[in-house]
Short mmCIF file of C-alpha atoms and ligand atoms in Angstrom, two decimals:
data_model
loop_
_atom_site.label_atom_id
_atom_site.label_comp_id
_atom_site.label_asym_id
_atom_site.label_seq_id
_atom_site.Cartn_x
_atom_site.Cartn_y
_atom_site.Cartn_z
CA MET C 1 -0.13 0.35 -0.05
CA PRO C 2 1.21 4.26 -1.17
CA SER C 3 1.45 5.80 1.96
CA PHE C 4 0.70 9.40 1.59
CA ARG C 5 1.39 12.38 3.39
CA GLU C 6 0.98 16.11 3.38
CA ILE C 7 3.41 17.94 0.12
CA VAL C 8 5.93 19.72 2.40
CA THR C 9 6.55 23.62 1.35
CA PRO C 10 8.24 26.36 3.09
CA GLU C 11 5.40 27.87 3.76
CA THR C 12 4.47 25.05 6.62
CA LEU C 13 7.96 24.46 7.58
CA ILE C 14 10.36 27.17 7.89
CA ARG C 15 10.07 29.38 10.48
CA PRO C 16 7.94 32.53 9.74
CA GLU C 17 10.64 35.08 11.18
CA ILE C 18 13.19 33.42 8.68
CA ARG C 19 10.35 33.40 5.92
CA ALA C 20 10.26 37.35 6.57
CA LEU C 21 13.81 37.92 6.33
CA HIS C 22 15.09 39.40 3.20
CA ALA C 23 18.84 37.89 1.92
CA TYR C 24 21.63 39.90 2.83
CA HIS C 25 21.89 41.75 -1.04
CA VAL C 26 25.46 41.55 -2.81
CA PRO C 27 25.15 43.41 -5.53
CA SER C 28 27.27 42.78 -9.09
CA SER C 29 30.12 44.79 -9.33
CA SER C 30 31.70 43.12 -12.45
CA ASP C 31 33.63 45.79 -14.36
CA MET C 32 33.02 48.86 -11.81
CA ILE C 33 34.37 50.83 -9.41
CA LYS C 34 34.15 48.64 -6.33
CA LEU C 35 33.36 51.17 -3.60
CA ASP C 36 30.01 49.74 -1.57
CA ALA C 37 31.62 47.63 0.54
CA MET C 38 34.99 48.66 2.48
CA GLU C 39 37.34 47.02 1.20
CA ASN C 40 41.18 47.87 1.52
CA PRO C 41 41.89 49.05 -2.54
CA TYR C 42 45.29 48.01 -2.57
CA LEU C 43 47.14 44.54 -3.64
CA LEU C 44 49.91 43.32 -1.45
CA PRO C 45 53.34 44.47 -2.71
CA THR C 46 55.21 42.18 -5.01
CA GLU C 47 57.87 40.53 -2.45
CA LEU C 48 54.50 40.14 0.00
CA ARG C 49 52.56 38.39 -3.16
CA ASP C 50 55.84 36.37 -3.59
CA GLU C 51 55.43 34.73 -0.17
CA LEU C 52 52.00 34.00 -0.02
CA ALA C 53 52.52 31.53 -2.81
CA ARG C 54 55.15 30.19 -1.45
CA VAL C 55 53.29 30.11 1.77
CA ILE C 56 50.66 28.18 -0.16
CA ALA C 57 52.51 26.37 -2.41
CA ASP C 58 53.52 24.45 1.20
CA ALA C 59 50.18 24.29 2.30
CA GLN C 60 48.46 21.13 3.91
CA ILE C 61 45.59 21.23 2.69
CA ASN C 62 45.12 17.22 2.64
CA ARG C 63 45.07 18.01 6.25
CA TYR C 64 41.99 19.23 8.34
CA PRO C 65 43.70 22.76 9.95
CA ASP C 66 45.00 23.42 13.42
CA ALA C 67 41.71 23.37 15.16
CA GLY C 68 42.91 25.31 18.46
CA ALA C 69 45.00 27.90 15.46
CA GLN C 70 47.10 28.64 18.36
CA ARG C 71 50.25 30.58 16.05
CA LEU C 72 47.50 32.96 14.56
CA LYS C 73 46.16 33.75 17.92
CA GLN C 74 49.36 34.32 19.61
CA ARG C 75 50.13 36.74 15.89
CA ILE C 76 47.01 38.33 16.87
CA SER C 77 47.24 39.08 20.41
CA SER C 78 51.07 40.76 19.82
CA VAL C 79 50.17 42.65 17.00
CA ALA C 80 46.78 43.95 18.79
CA GLY C 81 48.64 44.33 21.93
CA LEU C 82 45.96 42.41 23.97
CA PRO C 83 46.53 42.94 27.79
CA ALA C 84 47.54 40.05 29.88
CA GLY C 85 45.05 37.85 30.46
CA VAL C 86 42.41 38.34 27.41
CA GLU C 87 41.96 35.69 25.32
CA VAL C 88 41.07 35.38 21.88
CA LEU C 89 38.59 33.52 19.80
CA LEU C 90 38.66 33.08 16.23
CA GLY C 91 35.51 33.32 13.42
CA ASN C 92 35.45 32.73 10.23
CA GLY C 93 34.28 36.39 9.65
CA SER C 94 33.31 38.62 12.40
CA ASP C 95 29.86 37.92 11.30
CA GLU C 96 30.19 33.81 12.85
CA ILE C 97 31.07 35.88 15.47
CA ILE C 98 28.04 37.77 16.24
CA GLN C 99 26.42 34.07 15.48
CA LEU C 100 28.05 31.95 17.82
CA LEU C 101 27.15 35.01 20.58
CA ALA C 102 23.84 34.98 19.94
CA LEU C 103 23.72 31.07 19.64
CA ALA C 104 25.38 31.21 22.87
CA VAL C 105 22.41 33.55 24.55
CA ALA C 106 19.60 32.82 22.70
CA LYS C 107 17.55 31.90 25.77
CA PRO C 108 12.98 31.97 25.09
CA GLY C 109 12.64 35.80 25.31
CA ALA C 110 16.34 36.43 25.23
CA VAL C 111 17.26 40.54 24.49
CA LEU C 112 20.00 41.59 21.62
CA LEU C 113 20.02 45.56 21.45
CA SER C 114 21.53 47.72 19.12
CA VAL C 115 21.36 51.29 17.79
CA GLU C 116 19.70 52.07 14.69
CA PRO C 117 20.90 52.58 12.12
CA SER C 118 24.10 50.77 12.64
CA PHE C 119 25.02 46.83 10.77
CA VAL C 120 22.14 45.23 10.06
CA MET C 121 23.58 41.49 10.69
CA TYR C 122 22.71 42.31 14.54
CA LYS C 123 18.95 42.29 14.12
CA MET C 124 19.30 39.59 11.13
CA ILE C 125 20.90 37.17 13.49
CA ALA C 126 18.39 37.83 16.15
CA ALA C 127 16.07 37.09 14.13
CA PHE C 128 18.07 33.23 13.00
CA THR C 129 18.59 32.88 16.17
CA GLY C 130 15.54 33.19 17.45
CA MET C 131 16.59 35.93 20.22
CA GLU C 132 14.19 39.31 20.51
CA TYR C 133 15.70 42.29 18.62
CA VAL C 134 15.56 45.82 20.18
CA GLY C 135 17.03 49.04 17.93
CA VAL C 136 17.46 51.95 19.92
CA PRO C 137 16.93 55.13 17.92
CA LEU C 138 20.50 57.05 17.17
CA ALA C 139 20.50 60.82 18.20
CA GLU C 140 19.94 63.00 14.56
CA ASP C 141 23.71 63.55 14.08
CA PHE C 142 23.94 59.70 14.81
CA SER C 143 25.51 59.94 18.37
CA LEU C 144 24.24 57.83 20.80
CA ASP C 145 20.74 59.01 22.85
CA LEU C 146 21.93 58.21 26.04
CA PRO C 147 19.14 58.23 28.45
CA ALA C 148 16.80 56.37 25.80
CA THR C 149 19.42 54.00 25.72
CA LEU C 150 19.92 53.52 29.04
CA ASP C 151 15.83 53.61 29.24
CA ALA C 152 15.65 50.50 26.65
CA ILE C 153 18.55 48.59 28.53
CA ALA C 154 16.73 48.65 32.07
CA ARG C 155 13.34 48.20 30.49
CA HIS C 156 14.34 44.91 28.03
CA ARG C 157 17.28 43.87 29.83
CA PRO C 158 19.38 42.54 26.94
CA ALA C 159 21.32 39.60 27.22
CA LEU C 160 23.76 40.80 24.56
CA VAL C 161 24.19 44.57 23.42
CA PHE C 162 26.09 45.35 20.14
CA LEU C 163 27.88 48.77 20.01
CA ALA C 164 29.78 49.22 16.57
CA TYR C 165 32.98 51.40 17.04
CA PRO C 166 33.13 53.54 14.88
CA ASN C 167 29.32 52.45 13.38
CA ASN C 168 28.53 51.41 10.25
CA PRO C 169 26.90 53.06 8.19
CA THR C 170 27.66 56.49 9.77
CA GLY C 171 30.86 56.54 10.28
CA ASN C 172 31.40 58.08 13.76
CA LEU C 173 32.85 56.90 16.84
CA PHE C 174 30.12 57.17 20.05
CA ASP C 175 31.46 59.27 23.31
CA ALA C 176 33.47 56.41 25.28
CA ASP C 177 32.09 57.92 28.30
CA ALA C 178 28.31 57.05 27.21
CA VAL C 179 29.81 53.79 25.92
CA ARG C 180 31.46 52.85 29.41
CA GLN C 181 27.67 53.83 30.74
CA ILE C 182 26.24 51.66 28.77
CA ILE C 183 28.44 48.70 29.82
CA LEU C 184 28.13 49.38 33.62
CA ALA C 185 23.94 49.71 33.27
CA SER C 186 23.90 46.45 31.30
CA PRO C 187 22.81 43.07 33.24
CA GLY C 188 24.29 41.00 29.98
CA LEU C 189 27.04 40.94 27.54
CA VAL C 190 28.36 44.12 25.64
CA VAL C 191 30.28 43.83 22.46
CA VAL C 192 32.33 46.76 21.06
CA ASP C 193 32.41 45.71 17.36
CA GLU C 194 35.61 47.91 16.07
CA ALA C 195 35.32 46.22 12.48
CA TYR C 196 37.37 49.59 11.47
CA TYR C 197 39.77 49.81 14.33
CA ALA C 198 42.26 50.31 11.71
CA PHE C 199 40.71 53.39 10.44
CA ALA C 200 40.00 54.66 14.10
CA SER C 201 41.73 56.86 16.76
CA ALA C 202 40.17 55.26 20.00
CA SER C 203 39.21 51.67 21.18
CA PHE C 204 38.00 49.48 23.72
CA LEU C 205 41.11 46.73 23.89
CA PRO C 206 42.59 48.59 26.77
CA SER C 207 39.25 48.40 28.79
CA LEU C 208 38.77 44.61 28.37
CA GLN C 209 40.08 44.08 31.97
CA GLN C 210 38.23 47.04 33.87
CA TYR C 211 34.89 45.50 32.35
CA GLU C 212 34.17 41.76 33.30
CA ASN C 213 31.42 41.87 30.70
CA LEU C 214 33.04 43.38 27.84
CA LEU C 215 34.34 41.49 24.71
CA VAL C 216 35.84 43.45 22.06
CA MET C 217 35.49 42.03 18.56
CA ARG C 218 37.67 43.29 15.72
CA THR C 219 37.53 41.71 11.93
CA PHE C 220 40.35 41.74 9.55
CA SER C 221 38.48 42.14 6.73
CA LYS C 222 38.95 45.68 6.30
CA LEU C 223 42.91 45.90 6.29
CA GLY C 224 43.38 44.09 3.54
CA MET C 225 41.92 40.71 4.02
CA ALA C 226 38.22 40.50 3.46
CA GLY C 227 38.12 37.66 1.19
CA LEU C 228 40.12 35.15 3.72
CA ARG C 229 37.14 35.78 6.12
CA LEU C 230 38.77 36.17 9.44
CA GLY C 231 37.60 37.89 12.37
CA PHE C 232 38.33 37.76 16.11
CA LEU C 233 37.07 38.15 19.98
CA ALA C 234 38.67 39.33 22.83
CA GLY C 235 37.81 38.70 25.99
CA SER C 236 38.37 36.98 29.51
CA ARG C 237 38.56 33.08 29.29
CA ILE C 238 35.17 33.06 31.34
CA TRP C 239 33.26 33.79 28.41
CA LEU C 240 35.42 32.47 25.45
CA GLU C 241 35.73 28.84 26.71
CA GLN C 242 32.07 28.72 27.00
CA LEU C 243 31.60 30.39 23.08
CA GLU C 244 34.43 27.86 22.02
CA LYS C 245 32.17 25.21 22.71
CA LEU C 246 29.49 26.51 19.63
CA ARG C 247 32.37 27.44 17.62
CA LEU C 248 32.54 24.31 14.71
CA PRO C 249 35.53 22.59 15.16
CA TYR C 250 37.59 23.90 11.38
CA ASN C 251 35.69 26.96 10.87
CA VAL C 252 39.13 28.79 9.75
CA GLY C 253 40.57 26.95 7.18
CA VAL C 254 44.63 25.89 6.31
CA LEU C 255 44.57 28.76 3.94
CA PRO C 256 43.36 31.95 6.27
CA GLN C 257 45.20 30.32 9.14
CA LEU C 258 48.73 30.31 7.37
CA VAL C 259 48.26 33.72 5.01
CA ALA C 260 46.61 35.60 7.73
CA GLU C 261 49.70 34.55 10.33
CA MET C 262 52.14 35.21 7.77
CA LEU C 263 50.46 38.65 6.45
CA LEU C 264 50.29 39.65 10.19
CA ALA C 265 54.02 39.63 10.23
CA HIS C 266 53.57 42.21 7.81
CA HIS C 267 51.20 43.93 10.05
CA ASP C 268 53.50 47.63 9.07
CA VAL C 269 52.62 47.37 5.69
CA LEU C 270 48.76 46.60 6.34
CA LEU C 271 49.45 49.63 8.33
CA ARG C 272 51.26 51.72 5.92
CA GLN C 273 47.81 51.25 3.37
CA ALA C 274 45.16 51.96 6.23
CA GLU C 275 47.15 55.43 7.15
CA GLN C 276 47.03 56.26 2.86
CA ILE C 277 43.40 55.42 2.88
CA LYS C 278 42.25 57.71 6.48
CA SER C 279 44.87 60.76 4.64
CA ASP C 280 42.07 59.69 1.30
CA ARG C 281 38.82 59.99 3.76
CA SER C 282 40.88 63.29 4.53
CA TRP C 283 40.79 64.23 0.79
CA LEU C 284 37.44 62.79 0.15
CA TYR C 285 35.25 64.53 3.15
CA GLU C 286 36.60 68.09 1.78
CA ARG C 287 35.74 67.25 -1.49
CA LEU C 288 32.53 66.48 -0.50
CA VAL C 289 32.19 69.12 1.95
CA GLY C 290 33.01 71.75 -0.50
CA THR C 291 30.07 69.90 -3.26
CA VAL C 292 27.07 71.96 -3.27
CA GLY C 293 24.19 69.65 -2.90
CA VAL C 294 25.69 67.22 -0.49
CA TYR C 295 26.37 66.93 2.90
CA ALA C 296 28.48 64.76 4.54
CA TYR C 297 29.01 63.20 7.60
CA PRO C 298 32.44 62.88 8.92
CA SER C 299 34.35 59.22 9.86
CA GLU C 300 36.60 57.70 11.71
CA ALA C 301 36.11 54.75 8.87
CA ASN C 302 37.25 53.86 5.38
CA PHE C 303 33.97 55.51 4.20
CA ILE C 304 31.93 58.46 4.20
CA LEU C 305 28.13 58.55 4.77
CA PHE C 306 26.45 61.63 3.11
CA ARG C 307 23.03 63.28 2.11
CA VAL C 308 21.67 63.90 -1.30
CA ALA C 309 18.59 65.04 -3.03
CA HIS C 310 17.32 62.21 -5.09
CA ALA C 311 20.08 60.10 -3.53
CA THR C 312 18.72 57.19 -5.88
CA ARG C 313 18.71 58.76 -9.03
CA VAL C 314 22.18 60.08 -7.52
CA PHE C 315 23.20 56.22 -7.06
CA GLU C 316 21.73 54.75 -10.65
CA GLY C 317 23.96 57.80 -11.84
CA LEU C 318 26.73 56.89 -10.51
CA LYS C 319 26.40 53.12 -11.51
CA GLN C 320 25.72 54.37 -15.29
CA ARG C 321 29.09 56.09 -15.05
CA GLY C 322 30.56 52.53 -14.17
CA VAL C 323 30.93 53.53 -9.58
CA LEU C 324 29.15 51.36 -7.29
CA ILE C 325 28.53 52.32 -3.91
CA LYS C 326 26.11 51.48 -1.39
CA ASN C 327 22.23 52.95 -1.56
CA LEU C 328 21.10 53.20 1.97
CA ASN C 329 17.89 55.31 0.87
CA GLY C 330 14.69 53.34 1.69
CA GLY C 331 16.45 51.57 4.15
CA HIS C 332 15.87 52.86 8.06
CA PRO C 333 14.31 55.98 8.15
CA ALA C 334 17.13 57.89 9.14
CA LEU C 335 19.18 57.79 6.10
CA ALA C 336 16.71 58.63 4.00
CA ASP C 337 18.75 60.33 1.03
CA CYS C 338 21.71 58.82 2.20
CA LEU C 339 24.48 56.97 0.05
CA ARG C 340 27.62 55.35 1.46
CA VAL C 341 30.80 55.34 -0.27
CA THR C 342 34.27 53.49 0.56
CA VAL C 343 37.24 55.45 0.22
CA GLY C 344 39.18 54.07 -2.91
CA THR C 345 42.69 54.72 -4.49
CA PRO C 346 43.33 58.46 -4.82
CA GLU C 347 42.57 57.85 -8.97
CA GLN C 348 39.46 56.00 -7.50
CA ASN C 349 38.53 58.91 -4.99
CA GLU C 350 38.44 61.62 -8.27
CA GLN C 351 36.77 59.24 -10.72
CA PHE C 352 33.79 59.00 -8.00
CA MET C 353 33.86 62.91 -7.42
CA ALA C 354 33.49 63.44 -11.28
CA ALA C 355 30.92 60.54 -11.51
CA LEU C 356 29.02 62.33 -8.56
CA GLN C 357 29.14 65.69 -9.74
CA ALA C 358 27.89 64.95 -13.11
CA SER C 359 25.00 62.15 -11.24
CA ILE C 360 24.18 65.57 -9.23
CA HIS C 361 23.42 67.96 -12.42
CA GLN C 362 21.89 65.34 -14.16
CA THR C 363 19.08 65.18 -11.67
CA ILE C 364 18.70 68.96 -11.28
N1 PMP B 401 31.00 44.83 12.04
C1 PMP B 401 30.64 45.57 11.15
C2 PMP B 401 30.63 46.90 11.96
C3 PMP B 401 30.98 45.79 10.09
O1 PMP B 401 30.30 46.76 9.28
C4 PMP B 401 31.12 44.74 8.83
C5 PMP B 401 31.10 44.57 8.12
N2 PMP B 401 30.09 44.75 7.28
C6 PMP B 401 31.09 43.27 10.00
C7 PMP B 401 31.39 43.38 11.49
C8 PMP B 401 31.63 41.67 9.73
O2 PMP B 401 32.74 41.77 9.10
P1 PMP B 401 33.61 40.61 8.27
O3 PMP B 401 32.18 39.32 8.58
O4 PMP B 401 33.94 40.39 7.25
O5 PMP B 401 34.65 40.14 9.31
#
C-alpha cells in the first residue's frame, strides 16, 4: 500500500521569522569601480605576494586545519597588543562571531539590543537565532542617545548589546564615556565591534580588564583581507571557553590561517595602507563637503556617509558612470537620501567625485 503524506512546503516548514527576512544582498560589480563594501583597494606589494605563493605552495590542504589555531592566535595577540589575560576566539569573519554570541545566549525571550542605524547583521542574526531584537534610535547627528539607550536597557534587560565603534554606516565613533555607562548599566554582555579599528582614533581593547561583561570584536576584512574571512573576539576566558563549545571545529581553514599568520607578520605594511586610506578619506571628505547639494558626515572609518537630494537617482547615475557605492535610501528612515562611499585609491576617489558631480547635475 502506498503511504500518503501532506506535501511539505517552505510555508509549513520554515520558521515565519526566517521567511520574513530578505537575504543579505550583494550586488554584482563586474567592471565597476567597487566602492560599496569597505574593502581595502590595494593589492599587496610584489614581495609579499611572492611570499604568499610560497606559503600556499607548502600548505597541507590534505589535513584539517589546526582547530585551536594557536600560532595565529598568538600573532593576533601580539599585533593587537592584547592585555595579559585577554584571550582570543577566531571566526570565519566577524559575522560568524556575532552568530556564535547570539546562539550562546538565545534563551526564550532573550533580547539583543543595538542602536539604529547600525550594522544590519545584528538584527538579522537576532532573527536567525530566535532572539528578540531592540533597536534604539541614535540622535539626529548619529551620536548615542544615552538616556534612551539606558532606559531601553533597564526595560528590556538585554542579554547582548552590540555597539559598532566606529559605527557602520554612519562612520562616527560614539562618545567613550557614554559607551562606558552602557557597559556599566548592562545586565548582560556588551560587545564593542571594532571592525574599522585600523582607521579609528580610539579603541576599547585597553578597557577589557576593567569590565567583566565587555568583549571586543575585530575583523581583518577592512585591512586588506576581506577574501580570507577572519575575525576575532577578545575577552576573558570565562566567556570565550563557553563560546568555544559552539564554534564549529574547523571554522578557519588551513589557507586563511597560514595567509593571515604571514600577513600579520607584516602588519606594518597593512597599517601603512590604512594610513594612506585615512589621508585619502580627508581628501574625499573635504571634496564632498565642498560639493553643492551634498552633506557629508565626518568619519573615523574607511567610508563616508553623505546625504544628497534624490539619492537613488544619484546612485543610479553613478552606476551608469561605472562607480558602485551603497544606496541606503529606502532602508532605515534616518538614512533617507543617504549614500555611503568606501574610500578607494586616489584615482578611484577622483573618478567617483567626477561621476558624483555629473550625476547630481543630471538630477537637477
Ligand atoms: N561589523 C561591522 C560593524 C561591519 O561593518 C562588518 C562588515 N560590513 C562586520 C562586522 C563583518 O565583517 P566580516 O564578517 O567581514 O568580518
